mmCIF file of C-alpha atoms in Angstrom:
data_model
loop_
_atom_site.group_PDB
_atom_site.id
_atom_site.type_symbol
_atom_site.label_atom_id
_atom_site.label_comp_id
_atom_site.label_asym_id
_atom_site.label_seq_id
_atom_site.Cartn_x
_atom_site.Cartn_y
_atom_site.Cartn_z
ATOM 1 C CA MET A 1 -16.606 3.234 -10.235
ATOM 2 C CA PRO A 2 -16.804 0.329 -7.806
ATOM 3 C CA ASN A 3 -18.940 0.933 -4.742
ATOM 4 C CA LEU A 4 -16.632 2.149 -1.986
ATOM 5 C CA ASN A 5 -17.311 1.695 1.599
ATOM 6 C CA ARG A 6 -15.455 3.570 4.408
ATOM 7 C CA ARG A 7 -12.834 0.783 4.674
ATOM 8 C CA LEU A 8 -12.180 0.560 0.963
ATOM 9 C CA PHE A 9 -11.770 4.427 0.712
ATOM 10 C CA LEU A 10 -9.264 4.459 3.512
ATOM 11 C CA VAL A 11 -7.207 1.757 1.684
ATOM 12 C CA ALA A 12 -7.323 3.592 -1.374
ATOM 13 C CA ALA A 13 -6.257 6.874 0.213
ATOM 14 C CA ALA A 14 -3.566 5.454 2.257
ATOM 15 C CA SER A 15 -2.005 3.440 -1.004
ATOM 16 C CA GLY A 16 -2.266 6.642 -2.885
ATOM 17 C CA ALA A 17 -0.323 8.484 -0.362
ATOM 18 C CA ALA A 18 2.248 5.725 -0.268
ATOM 19 C CA VAL A 19 2.710 5.766 -3.777
ATOM 20 C CA ARG A 20 3.496 9.690 -3.762
ATOM 21 C CA GLY A 21 5.831 9.373 -0.489
ATOM 22 C CA LEU A 22 7.748 6.313 -0.827
ATOM 23 C CA PRO A 23 9.740 7.058 -3.837
ATOM 24 C CA ASN A 24 11.116 10.290 -2.062
ATOM 25 C CA LEU A 25 11.967 8.222 1.147
ATOM 26 C CA ALA A 26 13.794 5.421 -0.727
ATOM 27 C CA ALA A 27 15.714 8.163 -2.792
ATOM 28 C CA LYS A 28 16.838 10.204 0.543
ATOM 29 C CA THR A 29 17.643 6.753 2.495
ATOM 30 C CA GLY A 30 19.155 4.946 -0.374
ATOM 31 C CA GLY A 31 17.339 1.741 0.582
ATOM 32 C CA LYS A 32 16.106 -0.862 -1.807
ATOM 33 C CA ARG A 33 12.405 -1.035 -2.138
ATOM 34 C CA VAL A 34 10.712 -4.548 -1.813
ATOM 35 C CA LEU A 35 7.030 -5.339 -3.150
ATOM 36 C CA THR A 36 5.286 -8.059 -1.406
ATOM 37 C CA LEU A 37 1.747 -9.350 -2.456
ATOM 38 C CA VAL A 38 -0.232 -10.586 0.676
ATOM 39 C CA TYR A 39 -3.978 -11.809 0.508
ATOM 40 C CA ASP A 40 -5.925 -9.600 2.968
ATOM 41 C CA LYS A 41 -9.120 -11.593 4.397
ATOM 42 C CA SER A 42 -10.820 -8.402 5.550
ATOM 43 C CA LEU A 43 -10.893 -7.070 1.995
ATOM 44 C CA GLY A 44 -11.124 -10.339 0.371
ATOM 45 C CA MET A 45 -8.528 -9.627 -2.256
ATOM 46 C CA MET A 46 -4.629 -9.466 -2.923
ATOM 47 C CA ARG A 47 -2.953 -6.377 -1.432
ATOM 48 C CA ALA A 48 0.370 -4.956 -2.400
ATOM 49 C CA ILE A 49 2.783 -3.919 0.508
ATOM 50 C CA ASP A 50 5.770 -1.906 -0.460
ATOM 51 C CA ARG A 51 8.635 -1.646 1.938
ATOM 52 C CA VAL A 52 11.979 0.028 2.083
ATOM 53 C CA VAL A 53 14.965 -1.999 3.085
ATOM 54 C CA ARG A 54 18.435 -0.863 4.022
#
């Protein structure tokens, strides 16, 4: 397991919560899910952003 600092732990926890919560939200609103990859300078790596668009 990689060495996790506080910032990486919070990012991992937030992404885990989003994975669990967003499918339910998309099903209720009937929206379309859009996945965008962005480079996060603070993390030094690519990050996925999943949005619900109506």
